[in-house]
Short mmCIF file of C-alpha atoms in Angstrom, two decimals:
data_model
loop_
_atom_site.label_atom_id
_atom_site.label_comp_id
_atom_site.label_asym_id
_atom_site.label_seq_id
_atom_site.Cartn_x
_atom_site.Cartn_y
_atom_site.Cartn_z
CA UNK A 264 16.80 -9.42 21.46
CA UNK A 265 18.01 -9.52 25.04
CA UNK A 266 15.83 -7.07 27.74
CA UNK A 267 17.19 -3.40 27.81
CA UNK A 268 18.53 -2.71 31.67
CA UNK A 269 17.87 0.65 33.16
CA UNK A 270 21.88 1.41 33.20
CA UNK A 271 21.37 0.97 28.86
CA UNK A 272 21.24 4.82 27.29
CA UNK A 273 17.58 5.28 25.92
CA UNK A 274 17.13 4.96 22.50
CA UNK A 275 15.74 8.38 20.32
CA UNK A 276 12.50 9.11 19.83
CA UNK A 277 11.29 10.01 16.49
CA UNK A 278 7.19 10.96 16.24
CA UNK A 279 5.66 11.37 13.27
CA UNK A 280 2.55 13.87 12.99
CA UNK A 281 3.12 16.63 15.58
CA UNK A 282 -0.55 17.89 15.99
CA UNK A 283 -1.72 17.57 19.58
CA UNK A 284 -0.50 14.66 20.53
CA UNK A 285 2.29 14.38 18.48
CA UNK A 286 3.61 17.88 19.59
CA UNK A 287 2.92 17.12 23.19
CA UNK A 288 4.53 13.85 23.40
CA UNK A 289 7.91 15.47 21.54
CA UNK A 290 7.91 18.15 23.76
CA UNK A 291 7.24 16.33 26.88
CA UNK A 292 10.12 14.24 26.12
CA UNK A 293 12.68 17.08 25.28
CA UNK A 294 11.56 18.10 29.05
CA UNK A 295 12.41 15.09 30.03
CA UNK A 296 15.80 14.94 28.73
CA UNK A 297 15.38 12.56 25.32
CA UNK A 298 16.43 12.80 22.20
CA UNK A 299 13.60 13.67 19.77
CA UNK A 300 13.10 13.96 16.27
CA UNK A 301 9.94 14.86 14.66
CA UNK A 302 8.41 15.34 11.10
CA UNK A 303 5.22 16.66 10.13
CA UNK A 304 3.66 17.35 6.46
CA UNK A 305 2.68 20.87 7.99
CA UNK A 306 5.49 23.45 7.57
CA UNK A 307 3.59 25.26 10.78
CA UNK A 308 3.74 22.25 12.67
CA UNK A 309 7.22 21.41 12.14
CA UNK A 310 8.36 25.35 12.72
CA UNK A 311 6.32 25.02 16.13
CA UNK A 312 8.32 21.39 17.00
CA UNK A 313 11.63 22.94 16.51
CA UNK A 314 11.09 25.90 18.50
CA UNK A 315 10.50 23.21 21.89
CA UNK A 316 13.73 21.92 20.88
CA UNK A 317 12.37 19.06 18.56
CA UNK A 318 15.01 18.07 15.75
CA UNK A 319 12.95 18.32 12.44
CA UNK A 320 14.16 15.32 10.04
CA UNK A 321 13.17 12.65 7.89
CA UNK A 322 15.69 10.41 9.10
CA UNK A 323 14.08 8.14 11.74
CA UNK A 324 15.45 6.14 14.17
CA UNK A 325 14.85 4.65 17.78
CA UNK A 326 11.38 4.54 18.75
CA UNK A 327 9.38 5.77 15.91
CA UNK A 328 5.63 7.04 17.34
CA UNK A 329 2.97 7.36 14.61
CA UNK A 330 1.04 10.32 15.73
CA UNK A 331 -1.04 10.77 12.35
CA UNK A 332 -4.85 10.45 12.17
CA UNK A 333 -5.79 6.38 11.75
CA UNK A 334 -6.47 6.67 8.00
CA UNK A 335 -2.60 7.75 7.47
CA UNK A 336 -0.99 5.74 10.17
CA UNK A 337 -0.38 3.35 6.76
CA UNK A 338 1.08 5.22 4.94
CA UNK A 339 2.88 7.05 7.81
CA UNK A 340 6.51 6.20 6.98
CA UNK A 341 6.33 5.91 3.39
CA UNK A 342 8.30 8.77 2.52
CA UNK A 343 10.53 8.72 5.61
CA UNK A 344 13.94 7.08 6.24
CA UNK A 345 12.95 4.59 8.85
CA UNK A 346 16.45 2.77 10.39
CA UNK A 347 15.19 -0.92 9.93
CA UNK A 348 15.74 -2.03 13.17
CA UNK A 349 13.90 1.08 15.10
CA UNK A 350 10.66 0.22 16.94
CA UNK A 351 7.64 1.19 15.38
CA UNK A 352 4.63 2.48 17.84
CA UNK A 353 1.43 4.93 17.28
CA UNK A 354 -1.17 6.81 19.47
CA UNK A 355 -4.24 5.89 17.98
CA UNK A 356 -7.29 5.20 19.70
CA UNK A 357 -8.43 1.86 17.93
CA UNK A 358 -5.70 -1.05 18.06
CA UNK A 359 -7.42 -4.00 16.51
CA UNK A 360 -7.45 -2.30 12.79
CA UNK A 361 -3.92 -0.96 13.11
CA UNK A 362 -2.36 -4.20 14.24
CA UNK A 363 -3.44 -5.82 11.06
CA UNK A 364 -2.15 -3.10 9.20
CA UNK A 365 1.16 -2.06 11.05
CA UNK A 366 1.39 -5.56 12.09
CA UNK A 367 1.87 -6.94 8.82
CA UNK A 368 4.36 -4.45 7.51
CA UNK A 369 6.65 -4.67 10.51
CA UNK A 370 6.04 -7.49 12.90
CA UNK A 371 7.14 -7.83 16.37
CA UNK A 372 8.94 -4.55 15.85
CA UNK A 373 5.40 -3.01 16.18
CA UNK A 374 4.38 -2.25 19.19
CA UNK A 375 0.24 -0.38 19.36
CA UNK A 376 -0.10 2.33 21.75
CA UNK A 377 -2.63 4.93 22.98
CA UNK A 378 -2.23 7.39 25.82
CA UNK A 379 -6.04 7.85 27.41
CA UNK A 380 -6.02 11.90 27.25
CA UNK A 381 -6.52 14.73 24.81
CA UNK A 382 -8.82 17.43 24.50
CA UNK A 383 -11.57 18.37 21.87
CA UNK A 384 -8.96 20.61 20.53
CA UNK A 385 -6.58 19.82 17.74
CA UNK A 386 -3.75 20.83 15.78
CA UNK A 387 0.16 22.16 16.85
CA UNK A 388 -1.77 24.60 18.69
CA UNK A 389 -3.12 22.84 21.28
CA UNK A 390 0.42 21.35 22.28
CA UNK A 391 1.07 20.54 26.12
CA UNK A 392 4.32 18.83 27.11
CA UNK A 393 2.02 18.23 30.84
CA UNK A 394 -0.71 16.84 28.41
CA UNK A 395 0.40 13.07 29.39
CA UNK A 396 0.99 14.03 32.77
CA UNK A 397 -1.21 11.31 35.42
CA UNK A 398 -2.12 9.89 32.04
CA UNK A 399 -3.15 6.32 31.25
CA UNK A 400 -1.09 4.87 28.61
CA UNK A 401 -2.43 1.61 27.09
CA UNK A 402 1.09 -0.61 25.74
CA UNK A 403 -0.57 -3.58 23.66
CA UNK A 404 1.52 -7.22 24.14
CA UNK A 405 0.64 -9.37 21.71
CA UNK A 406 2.14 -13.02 21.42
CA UNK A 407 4.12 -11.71 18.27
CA UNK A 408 5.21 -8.65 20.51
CA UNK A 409 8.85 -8.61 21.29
CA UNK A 410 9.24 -7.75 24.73
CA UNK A 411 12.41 -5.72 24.83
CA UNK A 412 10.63 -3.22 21.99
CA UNK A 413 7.32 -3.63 24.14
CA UNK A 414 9.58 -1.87 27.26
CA UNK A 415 10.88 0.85 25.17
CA UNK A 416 7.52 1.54 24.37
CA UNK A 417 6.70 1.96 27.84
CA UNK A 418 9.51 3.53 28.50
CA UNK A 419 8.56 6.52 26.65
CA UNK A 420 5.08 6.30 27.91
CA UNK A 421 7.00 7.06 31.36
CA UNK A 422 9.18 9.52 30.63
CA UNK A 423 6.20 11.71 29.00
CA UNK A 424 4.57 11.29 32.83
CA UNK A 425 2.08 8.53 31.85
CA UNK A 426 1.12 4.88 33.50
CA UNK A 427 1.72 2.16 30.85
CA UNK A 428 -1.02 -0.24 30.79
CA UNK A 429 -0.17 -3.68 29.84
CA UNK A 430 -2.62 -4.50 27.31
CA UNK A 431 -3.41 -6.88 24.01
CA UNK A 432 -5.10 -4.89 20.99
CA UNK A 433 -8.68 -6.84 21.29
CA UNK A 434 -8.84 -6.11 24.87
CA UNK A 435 -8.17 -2.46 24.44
CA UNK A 436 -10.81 -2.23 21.87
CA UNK A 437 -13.40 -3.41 23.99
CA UNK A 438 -12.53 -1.68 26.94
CA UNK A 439 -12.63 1.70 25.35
CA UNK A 440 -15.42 1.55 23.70
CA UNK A 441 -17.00 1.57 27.09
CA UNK A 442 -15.18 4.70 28.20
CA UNK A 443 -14.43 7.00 24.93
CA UNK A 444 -16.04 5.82 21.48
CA UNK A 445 -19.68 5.33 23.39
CA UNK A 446 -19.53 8.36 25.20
CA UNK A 447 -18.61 10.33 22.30
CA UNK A 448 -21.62 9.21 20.60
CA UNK A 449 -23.72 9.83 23.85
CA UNK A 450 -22.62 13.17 23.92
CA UNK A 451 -23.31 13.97 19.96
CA UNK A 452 -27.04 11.97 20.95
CA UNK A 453 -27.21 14.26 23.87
CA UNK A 454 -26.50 17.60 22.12
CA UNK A 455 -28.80 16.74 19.18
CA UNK A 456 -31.93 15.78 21.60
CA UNK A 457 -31.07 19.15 23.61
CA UNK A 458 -31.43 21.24 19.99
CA UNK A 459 -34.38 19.03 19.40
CA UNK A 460 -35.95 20.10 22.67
CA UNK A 461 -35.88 23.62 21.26
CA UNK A 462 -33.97 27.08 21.55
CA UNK A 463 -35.17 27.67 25.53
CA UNK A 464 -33.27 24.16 26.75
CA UNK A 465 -29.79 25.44 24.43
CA UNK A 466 -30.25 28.38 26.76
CA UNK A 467 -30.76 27.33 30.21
CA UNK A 468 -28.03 24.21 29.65
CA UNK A 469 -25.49 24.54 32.51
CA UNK A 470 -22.56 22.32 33.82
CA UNK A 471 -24.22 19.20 33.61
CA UNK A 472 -25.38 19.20 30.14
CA UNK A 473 -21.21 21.17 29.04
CA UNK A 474 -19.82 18.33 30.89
CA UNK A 475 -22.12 15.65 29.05
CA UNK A 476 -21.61 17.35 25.34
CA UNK A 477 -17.78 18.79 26.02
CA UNK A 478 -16.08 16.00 23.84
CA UNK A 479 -18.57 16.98 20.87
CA UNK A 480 -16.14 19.58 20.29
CA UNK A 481 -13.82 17.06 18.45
CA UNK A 482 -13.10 17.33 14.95
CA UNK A 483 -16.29 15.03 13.70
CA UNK A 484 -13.96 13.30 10.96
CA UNK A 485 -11.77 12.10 13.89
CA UNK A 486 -14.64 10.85 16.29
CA UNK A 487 -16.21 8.87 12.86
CA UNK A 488 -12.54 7.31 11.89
CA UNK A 489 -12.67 5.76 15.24
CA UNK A 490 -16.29 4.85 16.37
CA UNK A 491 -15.92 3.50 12.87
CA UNK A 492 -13.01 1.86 13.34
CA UNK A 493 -13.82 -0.03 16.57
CA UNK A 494 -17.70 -0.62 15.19
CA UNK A 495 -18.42 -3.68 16.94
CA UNK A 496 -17.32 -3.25 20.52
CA UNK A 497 -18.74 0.08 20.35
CA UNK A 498 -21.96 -1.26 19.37
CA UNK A 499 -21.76 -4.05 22.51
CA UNK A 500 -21.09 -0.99 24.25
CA UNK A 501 -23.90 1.07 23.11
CA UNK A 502 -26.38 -2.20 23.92
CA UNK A 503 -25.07 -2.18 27.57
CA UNK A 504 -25.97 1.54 28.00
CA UNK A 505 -29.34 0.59 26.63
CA UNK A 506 -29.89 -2.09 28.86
CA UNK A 507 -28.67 0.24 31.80
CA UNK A 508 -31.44 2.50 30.77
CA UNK A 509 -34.24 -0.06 31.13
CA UNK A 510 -33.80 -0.03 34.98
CA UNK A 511 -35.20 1.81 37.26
CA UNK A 512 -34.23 5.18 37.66
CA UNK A 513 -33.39 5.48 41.60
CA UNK A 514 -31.75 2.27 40.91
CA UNK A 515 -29.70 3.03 37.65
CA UNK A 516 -28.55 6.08 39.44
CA UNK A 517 -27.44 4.72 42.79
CA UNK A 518 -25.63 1.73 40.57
CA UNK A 519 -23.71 4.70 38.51
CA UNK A 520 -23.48 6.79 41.63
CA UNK A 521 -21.49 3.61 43.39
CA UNK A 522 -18.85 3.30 40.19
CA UNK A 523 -18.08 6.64 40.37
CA UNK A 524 -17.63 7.39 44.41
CA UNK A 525 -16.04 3.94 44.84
CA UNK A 526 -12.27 3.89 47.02
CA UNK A 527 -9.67 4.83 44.73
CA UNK A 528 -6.69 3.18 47.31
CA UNK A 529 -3.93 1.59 45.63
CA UNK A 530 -1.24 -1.23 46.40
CA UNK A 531 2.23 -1.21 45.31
CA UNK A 532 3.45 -4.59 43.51
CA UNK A 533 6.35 -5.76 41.53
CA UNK A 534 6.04 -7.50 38.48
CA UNK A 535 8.42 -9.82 36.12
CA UNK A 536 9.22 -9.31 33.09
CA UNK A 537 6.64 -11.89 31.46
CA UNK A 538 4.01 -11.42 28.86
CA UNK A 539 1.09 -13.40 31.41
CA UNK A 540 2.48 -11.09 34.53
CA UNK A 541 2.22 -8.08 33.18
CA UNK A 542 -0.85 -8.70 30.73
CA UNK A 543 -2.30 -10.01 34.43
CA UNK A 544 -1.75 -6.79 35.93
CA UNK A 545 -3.42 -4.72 33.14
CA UNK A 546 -6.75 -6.85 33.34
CA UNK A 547 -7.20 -6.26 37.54
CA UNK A 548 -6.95 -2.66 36.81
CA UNK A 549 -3.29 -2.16 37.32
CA UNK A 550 -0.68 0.06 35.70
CA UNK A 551 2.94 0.89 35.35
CA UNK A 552 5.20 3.36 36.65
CA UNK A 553 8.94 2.60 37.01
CA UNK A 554 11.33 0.31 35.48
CA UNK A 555 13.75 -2.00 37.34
CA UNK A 556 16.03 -4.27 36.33
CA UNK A 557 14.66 -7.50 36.10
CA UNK A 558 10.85 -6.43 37.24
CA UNK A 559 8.95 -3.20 36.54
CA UNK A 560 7.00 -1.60 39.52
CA UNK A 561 3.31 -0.35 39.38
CA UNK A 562 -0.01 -0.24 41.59
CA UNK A 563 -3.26 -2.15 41.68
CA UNK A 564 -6.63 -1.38 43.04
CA UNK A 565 -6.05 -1.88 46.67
#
């Protein structure tokens, strides 16, 4: 395949589960000016889609964005008309798993994805075409990956308002099990200690402890599927936290104090259109945000 220019009309965008962030992403794209399809098993969900100007089909074609809870993302498609050359993408949260699964069945057409945002609510409900807005979005590049499909994906990513973050699946994995699976199950670990510490503590807890517990609103099924799902890295993870806790406390909390008050300045670069230079700029920290013709342009930690 030769690299898409940005002269080339965009391809349609066909998502597939239009809960949250399903129903967000098609929305924020109609907003955006692309052409959307969208299917859902829910009759609700799909009657919600249309009325933000989503087409409601079975006939897929484009970029086709799995949007289904990681137990179905298999199975996804199966009763859908899928055009056999569209490019084949999903939101979920773990990437390892779903490589091996979605990998298999369609190659380097597939190309993993998960946008770093959400809330702990669910459901068509809870759709927000800003929801992506200043968003993360994590673009895996595998060596299987074809790189044309691979800027499509990020593409999308783009036009939704997100940074794509140039990414392989294993890498992902580990790196958010640092910053969503283990603080989920901090959070549920924090909440249960708090009811443990008796009705008085449930009643005086503030901001600090709403902030600490907030994403123990999610739908417990979902948080399982993926702390399950990315088991080992979230277990490394869990052991670092541990280890973190064995310090000393004015000294664990002037170390966590310095990660999170550290300079958040920024550099501009440009970046080819290579697996190593863009996979570099996702390891330094670096993201995404516009696409050139032969480079794409994005920021690093200054």
């Amino acid at each position: 395949m030769t690299l898409p220019v940005p002269t080339m009309e965009a391809p349609p965008v066909a998502v597939v589960g239009l809960g949250q962030l399903g129903g967000s992403l098609a929305a924020a794209l109609v907003a955006a000016g692309r052409t959307v399809t969208g299917w859902d098993t829910d009759p609700a969900a799909r009657d919600a889609a249309a009325a933000r100007g989503v087409r409601i089909a079975r006939e897929l074609a484009g970029v086709v964005v799995l949007a289904t809870p990681i137990p179905a993302l298999a199975t996804a498609l199966d009763e859908l008309d899928v055009d056999p050359a569209a490019t084949v993408t999903d939101l979920g949260s773990v990437k390892v798993p779903v490589l091996a699964a979605l990998g298999e069945r369609f190659g380097g057409r597939y190309v993993g994805g998960h946008p770093m945002c959400g809330t702990e609510r669910s459901g068509h409900a809870a759709t927000d075409p800003e929801l992506f807005r200043g968003a993360r979005w994590a673009v895996c590049l595998e060596p299987g990956t074809e790189l044309p499909r691979w800027l499509r994906v990020a593409e999308v990513a783009l036009a939704a308002g997100a940074s794509a973050v140039p990414v392989t699946a294993a890498e992902h994995d580990a790196a958010v099990a640092a910053i969503s699976h283990a603080p989920h199950l901090l959070a549920a670990a924090l909440a249960a200690a708090a009811a443990d510490a008796g009705p008085l503590a449930l009643a005086l807890a503030a901001g600090s402890f709403g902030s600490g517990t907030r994403v123990v609103g999610s739908d417990p099924a979902f948080v399982t599927a993926m702390v399950e799902g990315n088991a080992g890295p979230t277990a490394a993870a869990l052991g670092r936290v541990r280890a973190q806790l064995e310090r000393p406390w004015p000294e664990l909390v002037a170390a966590g104090h310095a990660v999170v008050t550290r300079p958040q300045d920024r550099r501009t670069v440009r970046v080819p259109l290579d697996r190593a230079a863009l996979l570099a700029l996702g390891r330094a920290g670096g993201a995404v945000e516009r696409r050139l013709a032969a480079f794409v342009e994005g920021w690093l930690p200054a």
